């Protein structure tokens, strides 16, 4: 759930912090006041495009931040994503931040961790869906349609089990293909892996050996400069009559004498004495270091030879010569495993073929069962969504779930990790028009109402907890608008809903109402954003009804609507 949003110098918004609540929140205001800018700022925060034109005129940077409260059960996918990226929640909350500067540079954070835009988009997709003219539309992504259908059919766990079964079959088939490769190729692989294992083993590498050797090489190669530096330090500390320690001895005598005369100087004398002993100790340490500093060309050559060997191994078995030595160890482990598989392959081939045969039967039967459940649910889903769309002012709309079997001639080709089926939502928004992919709906209002219908159906199963509807009221009014408001209210029982609307018949259903107003302050246009309650909300509903906030009739009409539809008692 989005708890608050802070916007600074974004478009015509100067600076505003808005706190949000659960339930249904309406965003209202005059045309051009900046309602869509507020949604645009939210979209920007969630990973939308960052453009210099979004910065408020005369400013150098635009920034948006928002706090999300995550329920570990309802937002399990989001919490898992944070755990995988080592990002911690604080009191079940996470702060998202993003900025764009006038030079085009942008940045984003999740918590205190800087992230890429791709990371931000991936994480925020678990939190918010924005429906309208913006990007966060999970239902517009065809791969998501399969997830929604499976969720509605109650087969999510069954499909996960199938995926594990299918993955095991694919891995065993790959292994069998290796075993069935010709003997010459098999022998070549054995020879290649055996050589690598032997070469790496003979090197007797130790963890981080390259780093330690490079440090030692640097020390030996820089012997002359290092020796000169140490000698300079030793002489400066305790080398001549004018050295630091010699001078300090004289100062200490004067300090002790002064301290005897004036006890208030005892602390300073003690500090001077401490400094003298500290520098004396440093001098001894540098003397000790100098006594051990020996130029050993033979050792330097030995280290360079060892480094050359390591670089050669990295060139062969790591991604580059500058790669971590761990990559060589990883190649060694993988080569040993491949040798074990290749050596034991002949003996295990018959057993592997039997396992594959059993798995093929299980995969086939499981995929058929899953496909049957999907098709049964798809028919019911189409009727449910069409019924809701009818009440939302789209009576001639047809909705269908397209389920087509994957092309191919055998089980592996026909099957994917989720079964036989290619799944896509199709729609015909006008009577007589052919069914088309959901993504081809042109009207923002139609798109929002379709999303509203689908979200109403899937509200219990969809993990995304915050839904934003933009242009939900395009081309509707009267009873249809009332129906839209009613659906929003019901959907908000389980979700946090935001909706931009011009219609009072939708706004009165809201639990919270935020008004956006545009004005001119010190010669600059700016949007003011604040929550309206009590009589101010009555006035805002009256404005939405007739544009007249002074008419007693408009105010009474607004009040009666709020009481009838929204439970208003202000």
Coordinates of C-alpha atoms in Angstrom, one line a residue:
X1 CA 0.0 0.0 0.0
X2 CA 1.2 3.5 -0.9
X3 CA 1.3 5.5 2.4
X4 CA 2.8 8.8 1.1
X5 CA 4.1 10.6 -1.9
X6 CA 6.6 13.5 -1.9
X7 CA 7.0 15.5 -5.2
X8 CA 9.4 18.3 -5.7
X9 CA 9.8 20.5 -8.9
X10 CA 8.0 18.0 -11.1
X11 CA 6.1 19.6 -14.1
X12 CA 4.1 22.4 -12.5
X13 CA 4.2 20.9 -9.0
X14 CA 6.4 23.0 -6.7
X15 CA 6.6 20.8 -3.6
X16 CA 4.0 18.6 -2.0
X17 CA 3.8 15.7 0.4
X18 CA 0.5 13.7 0.3
X19 CA -0.5 11.0 2.8
X20 CA -2.8 8.2 1.5
X21 CA -5.1 5.7 3.2
X22 CA -6.5 2.3 2.4
X23 CA -9.6 2.0 0.3
X24 CA -10.9 4.1 -2.6
X25 CA -9.2 7.5 -3.2
X26 CA -10.5 9.9 -5.9
X27 CA -8.3 12.6 -7.5
X28 CA -10.5 15.5 -8.7
X29 CA -10.0 19.0 -9.9
X30 CA -10.6 21.4 -12.8
X31 CA -9.4 20.4 -16.3
X32 CA -5.7 21.2 -16.6
X33 CA -5.2 21.5 -12.8
X34 CA -2.6 18.8 -12.9
X35 CA -4.4 15.5 -12.0
X36 CA -2.6 13.6 -14.7
X37 CA 0.7 15.2 -13.6
X38 CA 0.2 13.6 -10.2
X39 CA -0.2 10.2 -11.8
X40 CA 2.7 11.0 -14.1
X41 CA 4.9 11.6 -11.0
X42 CA 3.8 8.3 -9.6
X43 CA 4.6 6.6 -12.9
X44 CA 8.0 8.3 -12.9
X45 CA 8.7 7.0 -9.4
X46 CA 7.8 3.4 -10.4
X47 CA 10.3 3.4 -13.3
X48 CA 8.6 5.3 -16.1
X49 CA 10.6 7.3 -18.6
X50 CA 12.8 10.1 -17.1
X51 CA 12.9 13.2 -19.3
X52 CA 14.4 16.7 -18.7
X53 CA 11.0 18.2 -19.8
X54 CA 9.5 16.8 -16.5
X55 CA 11.6 19.3 -14.5
X56 CA 9.7 22.4 -13.3
X57 CA 10.6 25.5 -15.3
X58 CA 13.5 27.3 -13.7
X59 CA 14.6 24.3 -11.6
X60 CA 17.6 22.1 -11.9
X61 CA 16.2 18.8 -10.7
X62 CA 12.8 17.0 -10.2
X63 CA 12.4 14.3 -7.6
X64 CA 9.7 11.9 -6.4
X65 CA 9.7 9.6 -3.4
X66 CA 7.1 7.3 -1.9
X67 CA 6.7 5.0 1.1
X68 CA 5.1 1.6 0.6
X69 CA 3.8 -0.6 3.5
X70 CA 4.2 -4.2 2.6
X71 CA 2.2 -7.0 4.1
X72 CA 4.5 -10.1 4.2
X73 CA 1.6 -12.3 3.2
X74 CA -0.1 -10.2 0.6
X75 CA 3.2 -8.8 -0.9
X76 CA 5.2 -12.0 -0.7
X77 CA 6.7 -11.6 -4.2
X78 CA 7.9 -8.0 -3.4
X79 CA 9.4 -9.1 -0.1
X80 CA 11.2 -12.0 -1.7
X81 CA 12.6 -9.7 -4.4
X82 CA 14.0 -7.4 -1.6
X83 CA 15.5 -10.4 0.2
X84 CA 17.1 -11.6 -3.1
X85 CA 18.7 -8.2 -3.5
X86 CA 19.8 -7.8 0.1
X87 CA 17.5 -4.8 0.7
X88 CA 15.9 -4.7 4.2
X89 CA 12.4 -3.4 5.1
X90 CA 12.0 -1.0 8.1
X91 CA 8.9 -1.7 10.1
X92 CA 7.5 -3.5 7.0
X93 CA 8.0 -0.3 4.9
X94 CA 10.2 0.5 2.0
X95 CA 11.1 3.9 0.5
X96 CA 11.4 4.4 -3.3
X97 CA 13.2 7.5 -4.6
X98 CA 14.0 8.8 -8.0
X99 CA 15.3 12.1 -9.6
X100 CA 16.0 13.6 -13.0
X101 CA 18.5 16.5 -13.4
X102 CA 18.7 19.2 -16.1
X103 CA 21.8 17.5 -17.6
X104 CA 19.7 14.4 -18.2
X105 CA 21.3 12.3 -15.4
X106 CA 18.8 10.3 -13.4
X107 CA 19.0 8.0 -10.4
X108 CA 16.8 5.7 -8.3
X109 CA 16.9 4.0 -4.9
X110 CA 15.0 1.2 -3.2
X111 CA 15.5 1.8 0.5
X112 CA 19.1 3.0 0.8
X113 CA 20.3 0.9 -2.2
X114 CA 20.8 2.5 -5.6
X115 CA 19.2 0.5 -8.4
X116 CA 18.8 0.6 -12.1
X117 CA 15.6 1.6 -13.9
X118 CA 15.1 -2.1 -14.9
X119 CA 15.3 -3.1 -11.2
X120 CA 12.9 -0.4 -10.2
X121 CA 10.4 -1.4 -12.9
X122 CA 10.7 -5.1 -11.9
X123 CA 10.2 -4.4 -8.1
X124 CA 7.5 -1.8 -8.5
X125 CA 5.5 -4.1 -10.8
X126 CA 4.7 -6.1 -7.6
X127 CA 3.3 -3.0 -5.9
X128 CA 1.3 -0.9 -8.3
X129 CA -0.6 -1.2 -11.6
X130 CA -1.4 2.1 -13.4
X131 CA -4.2 1.7 -16.0
X132 CA -4.7 4.4 -18.6
X133 CA -2.1 6.2 -20.6
X134 CA 0.9 4.9 -18.6
X135 CA 3.2 2.0 -18.5
X136 CA 2.4 -0.1 -15.4
X137 CA -0.1 -2.5 -17.0
X138 CA 0.5 -6.1 -16.1
X139 CA -2.6 -7.2 -17.9
X140 CA -1.2 -5.8 -21.2
X141 CA 1.7 -8.2 -21.0
X142 CA 0.7 -11.5 -22.6
X143 CA 2.8 -13.7 -20.4
X144 CA 0.9 -12.4 -17.4
X145 CA -2.4 -13.7 -18.9
X146 CA -1.4 -17.3 -18.2
X147 CA -0.7 -16.4 -14.5
X148 CA -4.1 -14.7 -14.1
X149 CA -5.9 -17.6 -15.7
X150 CA -4.1 -20.2 -13.5
X151 CA -4.8 -18.1 -10.4
X152 CA -8.5 -18.0 -11.3
X153 CA -8.5 -21.7 -11.9
X154 CA -6.8 -22.4 -8.6
X155 CA -3.9 -24.4 -10.2
X156 CA -0.9 -22.2 -9.4
X157 CA 0.7 -24.9 -7.2
X158 CA -0.1 -27.6 -9.7
X159 CA 1.6 -25.6 -12.5
X160 CA 4.6 -25.0 -10.2
X161 CA 4.9 -28.8 -9.7
X162 CA 4.6 -29.3 -13.5
X163 CA 7.4 -26.8 -14.1
X164 CA 9.7 -28.7 -11.8
X165 CA 8.7 -32.0 -13.6
X166 CA 9.3 -30.4 -17.0
X167 CA 12.6 -28.9 -15.9
X168 CA 13.8 -32.4 -14.8
X169 CA 12.8 -33.9 -18.1
X170 CA 14.7 -31.2 -20.1
X171 CA 17.8 -31.7 -18.0
X172 CA 17.7 -35.5 -18.4
X173 CA 17.2 -35.2 -22.2
X174 CA 20.2 -32.9 -22.4
X175 CA 22.3 -35.4 -20.5
X176 CA 21.1 -38.2 -22.8
X177 CA 21.9 -36.1 -25.8
X178 CA 25.5 -35.8 -24.5
X179 CA 25.7 -39.5 -24.0
X180 CA 24.4 -40.2 -27.5
X181 CA 27.0 -37.9 -29.1
X182 CA 29.5 -39.8 -31.2
X183 CA 32.4 -41.5 -29.4
X184 CA 35.0 -39.1 -30.9
X185 CA 33.2 -36.1 -29.5
X186 CA 32.8 -37.8 -26.2
X187 CA 36.5 -38.7 -26.0
X188 CA 37.4 -35.1 -27.1
X189 CA 35.3 -33.7 -24.2
X190 CA 36.9 -36.2 -21.7
X191 CA 40.4 -35.2 -22.9
X192 CA 39.6 -31.5 -22.7
X193 CA 38.1 -31.7 -19.2
X194 CA 40.8 -34.1 -18.0
X195 CA 43.6 -31.7 -19.2
X196 CA 41.9 -28.8 -17.5
X197 CA 41.4 -30.6 -14.2
X198 CA 45.0 -31.8 -14.2
X199 CA 46.5 -28.4 -15.2
X200 CA 44.5 -26.5 -12.5
X201 CA 45.3 -29.2 -9.9
X202 CA 49.0 -29.1 -10.7
X203 CA 49.0 -25.3 -10.1
X204 CA 48.0 -25.9 -6.5
X205 CA 46.2 -22.5 -6.3
X206 CA 45.1 -21.0 -3.1
X207 CA 42.1 -18.7 -2.5
X208 CA 43.0 -15.0 -3.4
X209 CA 46.5 -16.0 -4.2
X210 CA 46.7 -13.7 -7.1
X211 CA 45.8 -10.7 -5.0
X212 CA 48.4 -11.4 -2.4
X213 CA 51.1 -12.0 -5.0
X214 CA 50.3 -8.8 -6.8
X215 CA 50.7 -6.9 -3.5
X216 CA 54.1 -8.6 -2.9
X217 CA 55.2 -7.9 -6.5
X218 CA 54.3 -4.2 -6.1
X219 CA 56.3 -4.1 -2.8
X220 CA 59.4 -5.7 -4.3
X221 CA 59.3 -3.8 -7.6
X222 CA 59.1 -0.5 -5.7
X223 CA 62.0 -1.4 -3.3
X224 CA 64.2 1.6 -4.1
X225 CA 61.5 4.2 -3.7
X226 CA 60.1 2.5 -0.7
X227 CA 63.5 2.3 1.0
X228 CA 64.2 6.0 0.2
X229 CA 60.8 6.9 1.8
X230 CA 61.4 4.9 4.9
X231 CA 64.9 6.4 5.3
X232 CA 63.6 9.9 5.0
X233 CA 61.0 9.2 7.7
X234 CA 63.5 7.6 10.1
X235 CA 65.9 10.5 9.7
X236 CA 63.2 13.0 10.2
X237 CA 62.0 11.2 13.4
X238 CA 65.3 10.4 15.1
X239 CA 68.2 10.9 12.8
X240 CA 69.9 14.2 13.6
X241 CA 70.0 16.9 16.3
X242 CA 67.2 18.7 14.5
X243 CA 65.0 15.6 14.2
X244 CA 61.5 15.6 15.6
X245 CA 62.4 13.5 18.7
X246 CA 65.5 15.6 19.5
X247 CA 63.4 18.7 19.4
X248 CA 60.6 17.1 21.4
X249 CA 63.2 16.1 24.1
X250 CA 64.1 19.8 24.5
X251 CA 60.5 20.9 24.5
X252 CA 59.6 18.3 27.2
X253 CA 62.3 19.6 29.5
X254 CA 60.9 23.1 29.2
X255 CA 57.3 21.8 29.5
X256 CA 58.1 19.9 32.7
X257 CA 59.8 23.0 34.2
X258 CA 56.8 25.2 33.2
X259 CA 54.4 22.6 34.6
X260 CA 56.3 22.6 38.0
X261 CA 55.8 26.4 38.1
X262 CA 52.2 26.3 37.0
X263 CA 50.1 23.2 37.7
X264 CA 47.4 24.3 35.2
X265 CA 49.9 23.3 32.5
X266 CA 50.1 19.7 33.7
X267 CA 47.5 18.4 31.2
X268 CA 49.4 20.0 28.3
X269 CA 52.6 18.5 29.6
X270 CA 51.0 15.1 29.9
X271 CA 49.8 15.4 26.3
X272 CA 53.3 16.4 25.1
X273 CA 54.8 13.5 27.0
X274 CA 52.2 11.1 25.3
X275 CA 53.1 12.5 21.9
X276 CA 56.8 12.0 22.6
X277 CA 56.3 8.3 23.5
X278 CA 53.9 7.8 20.5
X279 CA 56.5 9.2 18.1
X280 CA 59.3 7.2 19.8
X281 CA 57.2 4.1 19.3
X282 CA 56.6 5.1 15.6
X283 CA 60.3 5.5 15.1
X284 CA 61.0 2.1 16.5
X285 CA 58.4 0.6 14.2
X286 CA 59.9 2.2 11.2
X287 CA 63.3 1.0 12.3
X288 CA 62.0 -2.5 12.6
X289 CA 60.3 -2.3 9.1
X290 CA 63.6 -1.0 7.6
X291 CA 65.6 -3.9 9.1
X292 CA 63.3 -6.4 7.3
X293 CA 63.1 -4.5 4.0
X294 CA 65.4 -6.6 1.8
X295 CA 65.6 -6.5 -2.0
X296 CA 65.3 -10.1 -3.3
X297 CA 65.4 -10.2 -7.1
X298 CA 65.1 -14.0 -7.0
X299 CA 61.9 -13.8 -5.0
X300 CA 60.6 -11.1 -7.3
X301 CA 61.2 -13.3 -10.4
X302 CA 59.6 -16.3 -8.6
X303 CA 56.4 -14.2 -7.8
X304 CA 56.3 -12.9 -11.4
X305 CA 56.5 -16.4 -12.8
X306 CA 53.7 -17.5 -10.4
X307 CA 51.5 -14.6 -11.5
X308 CA 52.2 -15.5 -15.1
X309 CA 51.0 -19.0 -14.5
X310 CA 47.8 -17.7 -12.8
X311 CA 47.1 -15.2 -15.6
X312 CA 47.5 -18.0 -18.2
X313 CA 45.0 -20.2 -16.3
X314 CA 42.6 -17.2 -16.1
X315 CA 43.0 -16.7 -19.8
X316 CA 42.0 -20.3 -20.4
X317 CA 39.4 -21.0 -17.8
X318 CA 38.0 -17.6 -16.6
X319 CA 36.2 -14.8 -18.4
X320 CA 39.3 -12.6 -18.5
X321 CA 42.8 -12.2 -17.1
X322 CA 41.4 -9.7 -14.6
X323 CA 38.6 -11.9 -13.5
X324 CA 38.5 -13.2 -9.9
X325 CA 40.6 -16.4 -9.3
X326 CA 37.3 -18.0 -8.1
X327 CA 36.2 -18.4 -11.7
X328 CA 39.1 -20.8 -12.3
X329 CA 38.0 -22.8 -9.2
X330 CA 34.5 -22.8 -10.5
X331 CA 35.6 -24.2 -13.9
X332 CA 37.6 -26.9 -12.1
X333 CA 34.5 -28.0 -10.1
X334 CA 32.3 -28.0 -13.3
X335 CA 35.0 -29.9 -15.3
X336 CA 35.1 -32.6 -12.6
X337 CA 31.3 -32.9 -12.6
X338 CA 31.3 -33.2 -16.4
X339 CA 34.0 -35.9 -16.3
X340 CA 31.9 -37.9 -13.8
X341 CA 28.9 -37.7 -16.0
X342 CA 30.8 -38.6 -19.2
X343 CA 32.6 -41.5 -17.5
X344 CA 29.5 -42.9 -15.9
X345 CA 27.3 -42.2 -18.9
X346 CA 27.6 -45.5 -20.7
X347 CA 26.6 -47.4 -17.6
X348 CA 23.7 -45.0 -16.7
X349 CA 22.3 -44.6 -20.3
X350 CA 19.7 -47.4 -20.1
X351 CA 18.5 -46.2 -16.7
X352 CA 18.4 -42.6 -17.9
X353 CA 16.3 -43.6 -21.0
X354 CA 13.9 -45.4 -18.6
X355 CA 13.6 -42.3 -16.4
X356 CA 13.0 -40.1 -19.4
X357 CA 10.2 -42.4 -20.6
X358 CA 8.5 -42.2 -17.3
X359 CA 8.8 -38.5 -17.1
X360 CA 7.4 -38.0 -20.6
X361 CA 4.2 -39.8 -19.5
X362 CA 3.9 -37.8 -16.3
X363 CA 4.5 -34.5 -18.2
X364 CA 2.0 -35.3 -20.9
X365 CA -0.8 -36.3 -18.5
X366 CA -0.1 -33.4 -16.2
X367 CA -0.1 -30.9 -19.1
X368 CA -3.4 -32.3 -20.4
X369 CA -5.0 -32.1 -17.0
X370 CA -3.8 -28.4 -16.5
X371 CA -5.0 -27.5 -20.1
X372 CA -8.4 -29.0 -19.4
X373 CA -8.8 -26.9 -16.2
X374 CA -7.7 -23.8 -18.0
X375 CA -10.2 -24.3 -20.8
X376 CA -13.0 -24.9 -18.3
X377 CA -12.1 -21.7 -16.3
X378 CA -11.6 -19.7 -19.5
X379 CA -15.3 -20.1 -20.5
X380 CA -16.6 -19.1 -17.1
X381 CA -14.1 -16.1 -17.0
X382 CA -15.3 -14.8 -20.3
X383 CA -18.9 -14.8 -19.1
X384 CA -18.1 -13.1 -15.8
X385 CA -16.1 -10.3 -17.4
X386 CA -18.7 -9.7 -20.1
X387 CA -21.3 -9.4 -17.4
X388 CA -19.3 -6.8 -15.5
X389 CA -18.5 -4.9 -18.7
X390 CA -22.2 -4.8 -19.6
X391 CA -22.9 -3.0 -16.3
X392 CA -19.9 -0.6 -17.0
X393 CA -21.5 0.7 -20.2
X394 CA -19.9 -1.8 -22.7
X395 CA -22.9 -4.1 -23.4
X396 CA -21.8 -5.3 -26.8
X397 CA -18.3 -6.2 -25.6
X398 CA -17.1 -9.7 -26.1
X399 CA -14.2 -11.1 -24.1
X400 CA -12.5 -14.4 -24.7
X401 CA -9.4 -16.3 -23.5
X402 CA -7.5 -17.7 -26.4
X403 CA -5.9 -21.0 -25.6
X404 CA -3.8 -22.5 -28.4
X405 CA -1.5 -25.5 -28.2
X406 CA 2.2 -24.8 -28.7
X407 CA 3.4 -25.9 -32.2
X408 CA 5.6 -29.0 -32.6
X409 CA 5.7 -32.7 -33.2
X410 CA 6.9 -34.2 -29.9
X411 CA 6.3 -33.5 -26.2
X412 CA 9.4 -31.3 -25.8
X413 CA 8.4 -29.1 -28.6
X414 CA 4.7 -28.9 -27.7
X415 CA 5.4 -28.3 -24.1
X416 CA 6.9 -25.4 -22.3
X417 CA 7.7 -24.8 -18.6
X418 CA 4.0 -24.1 -18.0
X419 CA 2.3 -26.7 -20.2
X420 CA 0.9 -27.1 -23.7
X421 CA -0.9 -23.7 -23.9
X422 CA -0.3 -20.3 -25.4
X423 CA -2.7 -18.0 -23.6
X424 CA -3.9 -14.5 -24.5
X425 CA -6.9 -12.4 -23.5
X426 CA -8.9 -11.2 -26.5
X427 CA -11.6 -8.5 -26.7
X428 CA -14.1 -7.0 -29.1
X429 CA -15.2 -3.6 -27.8
X430 CA -17.9 -3.1 -30.5
X431 CA -20.6 -5.4 -31.7
X432 CA -19.7 -7.1 -34.9
X433 CA -16.0 -6.4 -34.6
X434 CA -13.6 -9.4 -34.5
X435 CA -11.9 -10.4 -31.3
X436 CA -8.4 -8.7 -31.0
X437 CA -5.6 -8.9 -28.5
X438 CA -6.2 -6.8 -25.4
X439 CA -3.2 -4.6 -26.2
X440 CA -5.0 -3.3 -29.3
X441 CA -7.7 -1.4 -27.5
X442 CA -7.3 2.2 -28.5
X443 CA -9.6 4.1 -26.1
X444 CA -8.2 4.9 -22.7
X445 CA -11.7 4.9 -21.2
X446 CA -12.5 1.4 -22.7
X447 CA -9.1 0.1 -21.6
X448 CA -9.6 1.3 -18.0
X449 CA -13.1 -0.2 -17.8
X450 CA -11.8 -3.5 -19.1
X451 CA -9.0 -3.4 -16.6
X452 CA -11.5 -2.6 -13.9
X453 CA -13.7 -5.6 -14.9
X454 CA -10.7 -8.0 -14.9
X455 CA -9.3 -6.6 -11.7
X456 CA -12.7 -7.1 -10.1
X457 CA -12.6 -10.7 -11.1
X458 CA -9.0 -11.3 -10.0
X459 CA -8.9 -9.0 -7.0
X460 CA -8.7 -11.9 -4.6
X461 CA -5.8 -13.5 -6.4
X462 CA -3.8 -10.6 -7.8
X463 CA -0.8 -9.8 -5.5
X464 CA -0.6 -6.2 -6.7
X465 CA -2.3 -4.2 -3.9
X466 CA -2.4 -0.7 -5.3
X467 CA -4.3 0.1 -8.5
X468 CA -4.5 3.4 -10.3
X469 CA -7.2 4.1 -12.9
X470 CA -6.7 7.1 -15.2
X471 CA -9.4 8.2 -17.7
X472 CA -11.9 5.7 -16.2
X473 CA -14.8 8.0 -17.0
X474 CA -14.1 8.7 -20.6
X475 CA -17.3 8.6 -22.6
X476 CA -19.6 7.5 -19.8
X477 CA -22.1 9.1 -17.5
X478 CA -25.4 8.5 -15.7
X479 CA -26.1 5.0 -14.5
X480 CA -22.9 3.7 -16.0
X481 CA -20.8 6.1 -14.0
X482 CA -22.7 5.0 -10.9
X483 CA -21.9 1.4 -11.8
X484 CA -18.3 2.2 -12.2
X485 CA -18.2 3.9 -8.8
X486 CA -19.9 0.9 -7.2
X487 CA -17.4 -1.5 -8.7
X488 CA -14.5 0.7 -7.5
X489 CA -15.9 0.7 -4.0
X490 CA -16.2 -3.1 -4.0
X491 CA -12.7 -3.5 -5.4
X492 CA -11.3 -1.2 -2.7
X493 CA -12.4 -3.7 0.0
X494 CA -9.3 -5.7 -0.9
X495 CA -7.1 -3.2 -2.7
X496 CA -5.9 0.4 -2.5
X497 CA -7.6 2.2 -5.4
X498 CA -6.7 5.6 -6.9
X499 CA -8.9 7.1 -9.6
X500 CA -8.8 10.3 -11.6
X501 CA -12.4 11.3 -12.5
X502 CA -14.5 14.3 -13.5
X503 CA -17.7 12.6 -12.5
X504 CA -19.4 13.3 -9.2
X505 CA -21.3 10.0 -9.4
X506 CA -17.9 8.1 -9.2
X507 CA -16.3 10.5 -6.7
X508 CA -19.0 10.1 -4.1
X509 CA -18.2 6.4 -3.7
X510 CA -14.6 7.2 -2.6
X511 CA -13.4 6.8 1.0
X512 CA -11.0 9.7 0.5
X513 CA -10.9 12.6 -2.0
X514 CA -7.9 14.6 -3.0
X515 CA -8.3 17.9 -4.9
X516 CA -5.7 19.3 -7.3
X517 CA -5.9 23.0 -8.0
X518 CA -3.8 25.2 -10.3
X519 CA -2.8 28.7 -9.4
X520 CA -0.2 31.4 -9.9
X521 CA 2.2 32.2 -7.1
X522 CA 4.7 35.0 -7.6
X523 CA 4.2 34.9 -11.4
X524 CA 4.7 31.1 -11.6
X525 CA 2.0 28.5 -12.3
X526 CA 1.8 25.8 -9.6
X527 CA -0.5 22.9 -8.6
X528 CA -1.8 22.7 -5.0
X529 CA -2.7 19.2 -3.8
X530 CA -4.6 18.5 -0.6
X531 CA -7.3 16.2 0.8
X532 CA -10.8 17.5 1.0
X533 CA -13.1 16.5 3.9
X534 CA -16.3 17.7 5.5
X535 CA -18.0 20.7 3.9
X536 CA -15.1 21.3 1.5
X537 CA -15.8 17.9 0.0
X538 CA -19.4 18.7 -0.3
X539 CA -18.4 21.9 -2.2
X540 CA -16.1 19.9 -4.5
X541 CA -18.8 17.4 -5.3
X542 CA -21.1 20.3 -6.1
X543 CA -18.5 21.8 -8.4
X544 CA -18.2 18.4 -10.2
X545 CA -22.0 18.2 -10.5
X546 CA -22.8 21.7 -11.9
X547 CA -19.8 23.9 -11.6
X548 CA -21.7 26.0 -9.1
X549 CA -20.5 25.8 -5.5
X550 CA -22.7 28.7 -4.3
X551 CA -26.0 27.2 -5.2
X552 CA -27.8 25.7 -2.1
X553 CA -29.5 23.2 -4.4
X554 CA -26.1 21.9 -5.8
X555 CA -24.7 21.7 -2.3
X556 CA -27.7 19.7 -1.0
X557 CA -27.6 17.4 -4.0
X558 CA -23.9 16.8 -3.4
X559 CA -24.5 16.1 0.3
X560 CA -27.3 13.7 -0.4
X561 CA -25.2 11.8 -3.0
X562 CA -22.3 11.5 -0.5
X563 CA -24.6 10.2 2.2
X564 CA -26.3 7.7 -0.1
X565 CA -23.3 6.3 -1.9
X566 CA -20.3 7.0 0.2
X567 CA -21.5 6.8 3.7
X568 CA -20.7 10.5 4.3
X569 CA -21.5 11.9 7.7
X570 CA -19.6 15.2 7.6

